[in-house]
Amino acid sequence: MTDLLSELEATHAQLVAATVDDLSAEQVLTVMERLQKMSWASATVDHKLITQLEELGPEALGGDKVTKVLTHRLRISAEEARQRGADAEALGPRRAMTGEVLDPVMPNVAAQVAEGRVGPAHVKSIREFFTALPDHVDLSARVAAEELAAGHASTLGVPDFRAALNRMLLWLDPDGSFNDADIQRRRGITFGKQGADGLIRVSGHLTPEAWAVWEPVMAKNAAPGMCNPDDEAPCVTGRPSEAQIKADHRTKAQRQHDALLAGGRMILASKKLGKLNGLPVTVIVTTTLKELQSGAGFGITGGGSLLPMRDLIRMASHAFHYLSVFDDDGQALYLGRAKRIATPAQRLVLFSKERGCSAPGCTASFYQCQVHHAAQDWIEGGETNVNELTLACGTDNRKVGPDGWATRIRDDGRCEWIPPPHLDNGGPRVNDHHHPENLLNPYKEDNEARPGPPQSGADGPDPDGE
């Protein structure tokens, strides 16, 4: 495999260096078509490799899941890693308990992919189609549907192919007779990544039971005049006044948003959710004194999202939240404790310092993290002092061990994660995902080779600040 890959890399280098100036439009399109075919066909190798990693198991991967290893080693998004893993599960080779090699779950689609006739968007559509199929559709119909889908995928563009799959779904289930198992399988709500404007896109499906619960809540709190943030004293209980109703110019979607916000506040204010990783379930925000005094900029929540200062100041009036304020240097207070369990105050200090899991490439927020003894493990005599602790998600916390990852606190106070030799790709050992400002600073120790923002003056500022 490695010799073949070396030959492929050499050929690819020649292809990259080749000129295209003498190609006609038709020749350019033909070359692009052939390149795309090779790119699509190479997914078959990817499926084999991912299947092999799955068979080797977590022990060979430093205790991590395959998707997380791919995200770290290949520097791809978690979503892409999940998609590639799902494709490999459907299209990769399988092995029986007896060692016998079996056909892929979708053999006809896998064959078309191997020939470069079907791309990742087609494959994703096919997987979604079979996920939507009701349980009562029998095996013979599923086998025929897979063969038919593979044939259409090799000739149709993605929009037309999706339309064909939707029509096939109607043929297989003309009455839409989804049973409870189908409904439960499709339930779910997805919160997208925060956009540049601060907004988060929400999508998904509620079960009839879930909507029956929220329906009266919306009927009450999303009615005109209710929970209106534009009112000086919003009505959140009882009936709104006629003046409040007439002054309400929000859309229905905006009223439903505000009803969800009010409902969330009520739930947090009830204090009935218990604790999350050692702290009461509530909104936790960190900011600097300078930003708080100016009323500009953003605070950072325990979930890693940005909260505009105007919203933070408004939320402070509702209480039930933790607000952690530090100076511009972000210096953490020293808090010592002779017990293994970190105090709530120590957790807040770690949140302000690290904001989320400190393992390189991990996107887990503070709300998803545990406190980890980074300088020395507790069972080996490590102390629960805030300058010896770090934040780690459950997955990363568990992968630290004699034959796995190791952690240490550097002189600058940051936690460094040292991978086992077979996972060391020379990448970062600290996590700047929660500190994107570090990636833009050309004078940070960990970012000397990274491009930074343009500086005024010929030489730029002194890195030592002098």
Short mmCIF file of C-alpha atoms in Angstrom, two decimals:
data_model
loop_
_atom_site.label_atom_id
_atom_site.label_comp_id
_atom_site.label_asym_id
_atom_site.label_seq_id
_atom_site.Cartn_x
_atom_site.Cartn_y
_atom_site.Cartn_z
CA MET A 1 0.00 0.00 0.00
CA THR A 2 2.75 2.49 0.92
CA ASP A 3 4.69 1.83 -2.33
CA LEU A 4 1.56 2.42 -4.40
CA LEU A 5 0.89 5.60 -2.46
CA SER A 6 4.42 6.86 -3.16
CA GLU A 7 3.90 6.29 -6.89
CA LEU A 8 0.56 8.10 -6.72
CA GLU A 9 2.12 11.05 -4.88
CA ALA A 10 4.87 11.31 -7.52
CA THR A 11 2.33 11.24 -10.34
CA HIS A 12 0.18 13.80 -8.56
CA ALA A 13 3.16 16.13 -8.18
CA GLN A 14 3.71 15.96 -11.95
CA LEU A 15 0.03 16.66 -12.53
CA VAL A 16 0.13 19.71 -10.27
CA ALA A 17 3.16 21.06 -12.14
CA ALA A 18 1.62 20.50 -15.59
CA THR A 19 0.44 23.52 -17.58
CA VAL A 20 -3.17 23.89 -18.71
CA ASP A 21 -2.68 26.86 -21.04
CA ASP A 22 -2.97 24.74 -24.20
CA LEU A 23 -6.27 23.08 -23.26
CA SER A 24 -9.54 23.99 -24.94
CA ALA A 25 -12.74 24.42 -22.94
CA GLU A 26 -13.88 20.90 -23.84
CA GLN A 27 -10.51 19.45 -22.83
CA VAL A 28 -10.59 21.33 -19.51
CA LEU A 29 -14.01 19.88 -18.71
CA THR A 30 -12.89 16.40 -19.72
CA VAL A 31 -9.84 16.63 -17.44
CA MET A 32 -11.99 17.88 -14.56
CA GLU A 33 -14.45 15.04 -15.12
CA ARG A 34 -11.67 12.45 -15.02
CA LEU A 35 -10.15 14.01 -11.90
CA GLN A 36 -13.53 13.97 -10.20
CA LYS A 37 -14.00 10.32 -11.11
CA MET A 38 -10.65 9.44 -9.52
CA SER A 39 -11.49 11.52 -6.45
CA TRP A 40 -14.83 9.77 -6.00
CA ALA A 41 -13.26 6.34 -6.56
CA SER A 42 -10.57 7.00 -3.94
CA ALA A 43 -13.32 6.96 -1.31
CA THR A 44 -13.28 3.15 -1.60
CA VAL A 45 -9.74 3.11 -0.20
CA ASP A 46 -10.87 5.47 2.56
CA HIS A 47 -13.66 3.05 3.48
CA LYS A 48 -11.17 0.17 3.75
CA LEU A 49 -8.80 2.18 5.93
CA ILE A 50 -11.51 3.39 8.30
CA THR A 51 -12.89 -0.15 8.58
CA GLN A 52 -9.39 -1.35 9.49
CA LEU A 53 -9.11 1.32 12.20
CA GLU A 54 -12.46 0.23 13.62
CA GLU A 55 -11.28 -3.39 13.73
CA LEU A 56 -8.03 -2.43 15.49
CA GLY A 57 -10.13 -0.86 18.27
CA PRO A 58 -9.68 2.01 20.74
CA GLU A 59 -6.62 0.40 22.35
CA ALA A 60 -4.61 0.99 19.17
CA LEU A 61 -5.84 4.59 18.97
CA GLY A 62 -4.86 5.83 22.40
CA GLY A 63 -8.32 5.17 23.81
CA ASP A 64 -10.07 7.47 21.33
CA LYS A 65 -12.92 6.86 18.94
CA VAL A 66 -11.99 6.62 15.26
CA THR A 67 -13.85 9.84 14.42
CA LYS A 68 -11.91 11.82 17.00
CA VAL A 69 -8.58 10.39 15.82
CA LEU A 70 -9.44 11.35 12.23
CA THR A 71 -10.39 14.87 13.31
CA HIS A 72 -7.06 15.31 15.10
CA ARG A 73 -4.69 13.54 12.71
CA LEU A 74 -6.24 14.66 9.39
CA ARG A 75 -7.23 18.14 10.63
CA ILE A 76 -10.81 17.74 9.37
CA SER A 77 -14.05 18.81 11.00
CA ALA A 78 -15.89 16.49 13.36
CA GLU A 79 -18.84 16.50 10.95
CA GLU A 80 -16.65 15.35 8.04
CA ALA A 81 -15.15 12.62 10.22
CA ARG A 82 -18.63 11.40 11.16
CA GLN A 83 -19.74 11.41 7.51
CA ARG A 84 -16.69 9.44 6.40
CA GLY A 85 -17.23 6.97 9.22
CA ALA A 86 -20.88 6.51 8.26
CA ASP A 87 -19.92 6.04 4.59
CA ALA A 88 -17.35 3.40 5.57
CA GLU A 89 -19.93 1.57 7.69
CA ALA A 90 -22.33 1.37 4.73
CA LEU A 91 -19.84 0.86 1.89
CA GLY A 92 -16.73 -0.66 3.45
CA PRO A 93 -15.84 -4.37 3.59
CA ARG A 94 -17.25 -6.45 6.44
CA ARG A 95 -16.01 -9.54 8.21
CA ALA A 96 -18.13 -12.26 9.85
CA MET A 97 -17.35 -13.62 13.31
CA THR A 98 -15.80 -16.63 11.54
CA GLY A 99 -13.43 -14.36 9.61
CA GLU A 100 -15.28 -14.66 6.33
CA VAL A 101 -15.24 -11.49 4.19
CA LEU A 102 -18.76 -10.19 3.53
CA ASP A 103 -20.15 -7.77 0.97
CA PRO A 104 -20.73 -4.17 2.07
CA VAL A 105 -24.12 -3.26 3.53
CA MET A 106 -24.85 -1.45 0.25
CA PRO A 107 -22.95 -3.55 -2.31
CA ASN A 108 -24.32 -1.92 -5.48
CA VAL A 109 -23.65 1.60 -4.24
CA ALA A 110 -20.15 0.54 -3.13
CA ALA A 111 -19.45 -0.82 -6.63
CA GLN A 112 -20.52 2.46 -8.25
CA VAL A 113 -18.34 4.43 -5.83
CA ALA A 114 -15.34 2.21 -6.67
CA GLU A 115 -15.84 3.08 -10.34
CA GLY A 116 -15.98 6.79 -9.54
CA ARG A 117 -19.57 7.15 -10.75
CA VAL A 118 -21.13 8.14 -7.41
CA GLY A 119 -19.96 10.94 -5.12
CA PRO A 120 -20.26 11.69 -1.39
CA ALA A 121 -23.42 13.81 -1.79
CA HIS A 122 -25.17 10.89 -3.51
CA VAL A 123 -24.02 8.51 -0.78
CA LYS A 124 -25.27 10.81 1.97
CA SER A 125 -28.67 11.06 0.26
CA ILE A 126 -28.89 7.26 0.04
CA ARG A 127 -28.04 6.83 3.72
CA GLU A 128 -30.70 9.40 4.65
CA PHE A 129 -33.20 7.58 2.42
CA PHE A 130 -32.69 4.28 4.23
CA THR A 131 -32.83 6.01 7.61
CA ALA A 132 -36.26 7.38 6.66
CA LEU A 133 -37.57 3.98 5.50
CA PRO A 134 -40.20 2.62 7.93
CA ASP A 135 -39.42 -0.64 9.73
CA HIS A 136 -42.27 -2.48 8.00
CA VAL A 137 -40.53 -2.31 4.59
CA ASP A 138 -39.23 -5.87 4.14
CA LEU A 139 -35.70 -6.98 3.24
CA SER A 140 -36.45 -7.85 -0.39
CA ALA A 141 -37.86 -4.36 -0.99
CA ARG A 142 -34.81 -2.79 0.66
CA VAL A 143 -32.43 -4.84 -1.49
CA ALA A 144 -34.30 -3.81 -4.65
CA ALA A 145 -34.34 -0.17 -3.51
CA GLU A 146 -30.56 -0.19 -2.94
CA GLU A 147 -29.93 -1.58 -6.41
CA LEU A 148 -32.28 0.96 -8.01
CA ALA A 149 -30.76 3.83 -6.01
CA ALA A 150 -27.24 2.83 -7.06
CA GLY A 151 -28.25 2.88 -10.71
CA HIS A 152 -29.91 6.30 -10.51
CA ALA A 153 -27.01 7.76 -8.48
CA SER A 154 -24.59 6.89 -11.28
CA THR A 155 -26.53 8.92 -13.86
CA LEU A 156 -28.40 11.72 -12.06
CA GLY A 157 -27.23 14.98 -10.56
CA VAL A 158 -27.76 15.41 -6.83
CA PRO A 159 -31.03 17.47 -6.95
CA ASP A 160 -32.71 15.09 -9.41
CA PHE A 161 -31.42 12.07 -7.51
CA ARG A 162 -32.91 13.33 -4.24
CA ALA A 163 -36.24 13.87 -5.99
CA ALA A 164 -36.11 10.28 -7.27
CA LEU A 165 -35.40 8.97 -3.77
CA ASN A 166 -38.35 10.91 -2.36
CA ARG A 167 -40.63 9.39 -5.00
CA MET A 168 -39.25 5.92 -4.22
CA LEU A 169 -40.05 6.49 -0.54
CA LEU A 170 -43.66 7.22 -1.48
CA TRP A 171 -43.81 4.00 -3.53
CA LEU A 172 -42.49 1.92 -0.66
CA ASP A 173 -44.73 3.59 1.93
CA PRO A 174 -47.68 5.15 0.07
CA ASP A 175 -49.76 5.67 3.22
CA GLY A 176 -46.95 7.18 5.24
CA SER A 177 -47.61 4.51 7.84
CA PHE A 178 -44.74 5.28 10.18
CA ASN A 179 -45.00 3.35 13.44
CA ASP A 180 -43.82 4.53 16.84
CA ALA A 181 -40.34 3.07 16.34
CA ASP A 182 -39.95 5.08 13.12
CA ILE A 183 -41.11 8.26 14.86
CA GLN A 184 -38.76 7.76 17.80
CA ARG A 185 -35.85 7.08 15.45
CA ARG A 186 -36.40 10.33 13.54
CA ARG A 187 -36.92 12.55 16.57
CA GLY A 188 -34.23 15.11 17.30
CA ILE A 189 -33.30 18.76 17.48
CA THR A 190 -30.07 20.15 16.07
CA PHE A 191 -28.46 23.42 17.14
CA GLY A 192 -26.09 24.71 14.48
CA LYS A 193 -22.81 26.53 15.00
CA GLN A 194 -23.00 30.17 16.04
CA GLY A 195 -22.77 32.45 13.03
CA ALA A 196 -20.78 35.67 12.66
CA ASP A 197 -23.92 37.58 13.67
CA GLY A 198 -24.22 35.55 16.88
CA LEU A 199 -27.34 33.67 15.78
CA ILE A 200 -27.73 29.88 16.01
CA ARG A 201 -29.83 27.96 13.49
CA VAL A 202 -32.22 25.38 14.97
CA SER A 203 -33.77 22.47 13.05
CA GLY A 204 -35.29 19.10 13.79
CA HIS A 205 -38.38 17.03 14.48
CA LEU A 206 -40.51 16.89 17.65
CA THR A 207 -42.48 13.78 18.50
CA PRO A 208 -46.24 14.19 18.92
CA GLU A 209 -45.70 13.83 22.68
CA ALA A 210 -43.03 16.53 22.79
CA TRP A 211 -45.19 18.93 20.78
CA ALA A 212 -48.18 18.16 23.03
CA VAL A 213 -46.04 19.43 25.93
CA TRP A 214 -44.82 22.57 24.17
CA GLU A 215 -48.07 23.37 22.38
CA PRO A 216 -49.84 24.92 25.41
CA VAL A 217 -46.60 26.64 26.46
CA MET A 218 -46.42 28.32 23.06
CA ALA A 219 -50.14 29.08 23.06
CA LYS A 220 -49.64 30.96 26.33
CA ASN A 221 -46.18 32.53 26.17
CA ALA A 222 -46.00 33.10 22.39
CA ALA A 223 -49.32 34.93 22.26
CA PRO A 224 -49.27 38.63 21.23
CA GLY A 225 -48.17 40.80 24.14
CA MET A 226 -46.49 37.98 26.09
CA CYS A 227 -42.76 37.82 26.91
CA ASN A 228 -42.03 40.85 24.72
CA PRO A 229 -38.43 42.05 25.27
CA ASP A 230 -39.39 45.44 23.80
CA ASP A 231 -41.71 46.13 26.75
CA GLU A 232 -40.29 47.99 29.71
CA ALA A 233 -41.91 45.39 31.99
CA PRO A 234 -42.61 42.27 29.87
CA CYS A 235 -45.64 40.19 30.81
CA VAL A 236 -44.46 36.67 31.68
CA THR A 237 -47.40 35.59 33.87
CA GLY A 238 -51.10 36.31 33.72
CA ARG A 239 -52.64 38.19 30.78
CA PRO A 240 -50.94 41.04 28.87
CA SER A 241 -52.67 44.39 28.76
CA GLU A 242 -54.44 45.63 25.66
CA ALA A 243 -51.70 48.23 25.28
CA GLN A 244 -49.04 45.50 25.30
CA ILE A 245 -50.97 43.46 22.72
CA LYS A 246 -51.44 46.42 20.37
CA ALA A 247 -47.79 47.46 20.72
CA ASP A 248 -46.54 43.95 19.85
CA HIS A 249 -45.26 44.02 16.25
CA ARG A 250 -43.24 40.78 16.42
CA THR A 251 -43.74 37.97 13.93
CA LYS A 252 -45.04 34.60 15.12
CA ALA A 253 -41.55 33.14 14.78
CA GLN A 254 -40.12 35.94 16.94
CA ARG A 255 -42.82 35.44 19.59
CA GLN A 256 -42.05 31.71 19.71
CA HIS A 257 -38.35 32.47 20.11
CA ASP A 258 -39.06 34.82 23.01
CA ALA A 259 -41.37 32.22 24.59
CA LEU A 260 -38.54 29.66 24.53
CA LEU A 261 -36.20 32.20 26.13
CA ALA A 262 -38.70 32.95 28.88
CA GLY A 263 -39.29 29.24 29.45
CA GLY A 264 -35.58 28.60 29.78
CA ARG A 265 -35.23 31.40 32.32
CA MET A 266 -38.07 29.93 34.37
CA ILE A 267 -36.46 26.48 34.35
CA LEU A 268 -33.09 27.86 35.47
CA ALA A 269 -34.72 30.03 38.13
CA SER A 270 -36.47 26.98 39.57
CA LYS A 271 -33.08 25.55 40.61
CA LYS A 272 -34.47 22.04 40.09
CA LEU A 273 -31.93 20.87 37.53
CA GLY A 274 -29.31 19.94 40.11
CA LYS A 275 -25.63 20.21 39.21
CA LEU A 276 -23.56 19.86 36.06
CA ASN A 277 -19.93 18.82 36.60
CA GLY A 278 -19.86 20.30 40.10
CA LEU A 279 -21.75 23.56 39.52
CA PRO A 280 -25.46 24.40 39.66
CA VAL A 281 -27.07 24.28 36.21
CA THR A 282 -27.14 27.94 35.24
CA VAL A 283 -25.69 30.41 32.76
CA ILE A 284 -21.96 30.91 33.30
CA VAL A 285 -20.18 33.78 31.57
CA THR A 286 -16.65 35.15 31.70
CA THR A 287 -15.49 38.58 30.57
CA THR A 288 -12.89 41.23 31.34
CA LEU A 289 -13.38 44.23 33.56
CA LYS A 290 -12.57 46.56 30.65
CA GLU A 291 -15.31 45.11 28.44
CA LEU A 292 -17.84 45.11 31.26
CA GLN A 293 -17.18 48.77 32.08
CA SER A 294 -17.35 49.86 28.45
CA GLY A 295 -20.47 47.82 27.70
CA ALA A 296 -18.86 46.68 24.43
CA GLY A 297 -17.46 43.38 23.21
CA PHE A 298 -18.49 39.88 24.19
CA GLY A 299 -18.60 37.56 27.15
CA ILE A 300 -17.96 33.84 26.64
CA THR A 301 -20.48 31.34 28.00
CA GLY A 302 -19.75 27.98 29.54
CA GLY A 303 -20.95 26.42 26.30
CA GLY A 304 -18.34 28.35 24.31
CA SER A 305 -20.73 30.75 22.59
CA LEU A 306 -20.26 34.51 22.39
CA LEU A 307 -22.71 36.67 24.33
CA PRO A 308 -22.84 40.39 23.41
CA MET A 309 -22.16 42.62 26.39
CA ARG A 310 -25.57 44.30 26.07
CA ASP A 311 -27.23 40.89 26.49
CA LEU A 312 -24.97 39.99 29.40
CA ILE A 313 -25.84 43.20 31.25
CA ARG A 314 -29.55 42.62 30.61
CA MET A 315 -29.29 39.01 31.83
CA ALA A 316 -27.61 40.11 35.05
CA SER A 317 -30.93 41.60 36.15
CA HIS A 318 -32.47 38.11 36.20
CA ALA A 319 -29.76 36.72 38.53
CA PHE A 320 -29.36 32.93 38.89
CA HIS A 321 -26.14 33.16 36.87
CA TYR A 322 -22.39 33.09 37.48
CA LEU A 323 -20.45 36.06 36.13
CA SER A 324 -16.68 35.68 36.31
CA VAL A 325 -14.70 38.89 35.78
CA PHE A 326 -10.92 38.96 35.34
CA ASP A 327 -8.41 41.63 34.47
CA ASP A 328 -7.05 41.98 30.93
CA ASP A 329 -4.12 39.67 31.73
CA GLY A 330 -6.54 36.88 32.63
CA GLN A 331 -4.61 36.04 35.79
CA ALA A 332 -6.24 33.18 37.73
CA LEU A 333 -6.55 33.37 41.50
CA TYR A 334 -4.62 30.73 43.43
CA LEU A 335 -7.03 28.38 45.18
CA GLY A 336 -5.70 25.31 47.00
CA ARG A 337 -7.70 22.35 48.29
CA ALA A 338 -6.63 19.13 50.00
CA LYS A 339 -9.46 17.08 48.51
CA ARG A 340 -9.73 15.36 45.16
CA ILE A 341 -12.92 17.20 44.14
CA ALA A 342 -12.40 20.72 42.79
CA THR A 343 -14.44 23.48 44.42
CA PRO A 344 -17.03 25.48 42.47
CA ALA A 345 -14.70 28.48 42.70
CA GLN A 346 -11.85 26.47 41.16
CA ARG A 347 -14.12 25.34 38.34
CA LEU A 348 -15.04 28.95 37.60
CA VAL A 349 -11.37 29.95 37.57
CA LEU A 350 -10.61 27.11 35.13
CA PHE A 351 -13.54 28.19 32.96
CA SER A 352 -12.21 31.74 32.76
CA LYS A 353 -8.73 30.43 32.00
CA GLU A 354 -9.50 27.62 29.51
CA ARG A 355 -13.18 28.01 28.46
CA GLY A 356 -13.40 24.33 27.45
CA CYS A 357 -11.47 21.08 27.05
CA SER A 358 -7.74 21.78 26.87
CA ALA A 359 -6.94 18.75 24.66
CA PRO A 360 -5.69 19.80 21.19
CA GLY A 361 -8.46 19.95 18.61
CA CYS A 362 -11.27 19.22 21.09
CA THR A 363 -14.35 21.44 20.78
CA ALA A 364 -16.07 20.34 24.02
CA SER A 365 -17.27 23.37 25.98
CA PHE A 366 -16.96 24.03 29.71
CA TYR A 367 -20.45 22.62 30.27
CA GLN A 368 -19.19 19.29 28.85
CA CYS A 369 -15.96 19.13 30.87
CA GLN A 370 -14.63 17.59 34.04
CA VAL A 371 -11.69 18.77 36.12
CA HIS A 372 -8.52 16.79 35.37
CA HIS A 373 -5.36 16.63 37.50
CA ALA A 374 -2.94 17.73 34.79
CA ALA A 375 0.36 18.14 36.64
CA GLN A 376 0.16 14.81 38.46
CA ASP A 377 -2.70 12.36 38.80
CA TRP A 378 -4.50 12.27 42.15
CA ILE A 379 -3.66 8.60 42.78
CA GLU A 380 0.04 9.43 42.25
CA GLY A 381 0.04 12.24 44.80
CA GLY A 382 -1.27 15.09 42.68
CA GLU A 383 -2.86 18.00 44.53
CA THR A 384 -6.16 19.69 43.80
CA ASN A 385 -4.72 23.19 43.39
CA VAL A 386 -6.09 25.35 40.62
CA ASN A 387 -2.65 25.84 39.04
CA GLU A 388 -2.29 22.04 38.69
CA LEU A 389 -5.71 21.41 37.17
CA THR A 390 -7.18 21.62 33.70
CA LEU A 391 -10.51 21.06 31.97
CA ALA A 392 -11.04 17.87 29.96
CA CYS A 393 -14.08 16.26 28.41
CA GLY A 394 -14.91 12.71 29.47
CA THR A 395 -13.35 11.15 26.37
CA ASP A 396 -10.04 13.00 26.70
CA ASN A 397 -9.95 12.54 30.46
CA ARG A 398 -10.15 8.76 30.04
CA LYS A 399 -7.45 8.50 27.39
CA VAL A 400 -4.73 9.72 29.79
CA GLY A 401 -2.78 6.76 31.12
CA PRO A 402 0.51 4.85 31.15
CA ASP A 403 0.19 3.68 27.53
CA GLY A 404 -1.87 6.61 26.31
CA TRP A 405 -1.71 10.38 26.49
CA ALA A 406 0.07 12.38 29.18
CA THR A 407 -0.51 15.92 30.45
CA ARG A 408 1.67 18.50 32.11
CA ILE A 409 1.38 22.15 33.10
CA ARG A 410 3.90 24.36 31.30
CA ASP A 411 5.67 27.31 32.86
CA ASP A 412 3.15 29.68 31.26
CA GLY A 413 0.31 27.85 33.02
CA ARG A 414 -1.13 26.17 29.92
CA CYS A 415 -1.86 22.45 29.85
CA GLU A 416 0.13 20.50 27.28
CA TRP A 417 -1.16 17.15 25.99
CA ILE A 418 1.57 14.71 24.94
CA PRO A 419 0.34 11.98 22.57
CA PRO A 420 1.65 8.42 22.46
CA PRO A 421 4.36 8.06 19.76
CA HIS A 422 2.12 6.39 17.16
CA LEU A 423 -0.36 9.30 17.29
CA ASP A 424 2.19 12.11 17.30
CA ASN A 425 1.85 13.98 13.99
CA GLY A 426 3.81 17.02 15.12
CA GLY A 427 0.64 19.04 15.62
CA PRO A 428 -0.20 21.44 18.46
CA ARG A 429 -0.10 20.17 22.02
CA VAL A 430 -2.25 22.95 23.44
CA ASN A 431 -5.79 23.82 22.42
CA ASP A 432 -6.53 27.22 20.90
CA HIS A 433 -10.01 26.30 19.65
CA HIS A 434 -11.50 28.10 22.65
CA HIS A 435 -8.97 30.95 22.31
CA PRO A 436 -9.08 31.95 18.62
CA GLU A 437 -7.48 35.25 19.52
CA ASN A 438 -4.22 33.34 20.09
CA LEU A 439 -4.25 32.17 16.47
CA LEU A 440 -4.18 35.80 15.32
CA ASN A 441 -1.27 36.83 17.55
CA PRO A 442 2.04 36.33 15.71
CA TYR A 443 4.03 36.85 18.89
CA LYS A 444 2.50 34.11 21.00
CA GLU A 445 5.01 31.36 21.80
CA ASP A 446 2.82 28.64 20.27
CA ASN A 447 2.07 30.60 17.13
CA GLU A 448 5.40 31.92 15.93
CA ALA A 449 4.94 30.43 12.46
CA ARG A 450 1.35 31.52 12.05
CA PRO A 451 0.41 34.65 10.10
CA GLY A 452 -0.92 37.46 12.24
CA PRO A 453 -2.77 40.70 11.64
CA PRO A 454 -0.88 43.45 9.79
CA GLN A 455 1.12 45.76 12.02
CA SER A 456 1.88 49.43 11.53
CA GLY A 457 5.51 50.46 11.26
CA ALA A 458 8.41 48.81 9.52
CA ASP A 459 9.41 46.49 12.34
CA GLY A 460 6.13 46.04 14.23
CA PRO A 461 5.84 46.11 18.01
CA ASP A 462 8.42 44.56 20.30
CA PRO A 463 7.30 41.03 21.21
CA ASP A 464 8.31 41.75 24.82
CA GLY A 465 6.16 44.88 24.87
CA GLU A 466 9.13 47.23 25.26
#
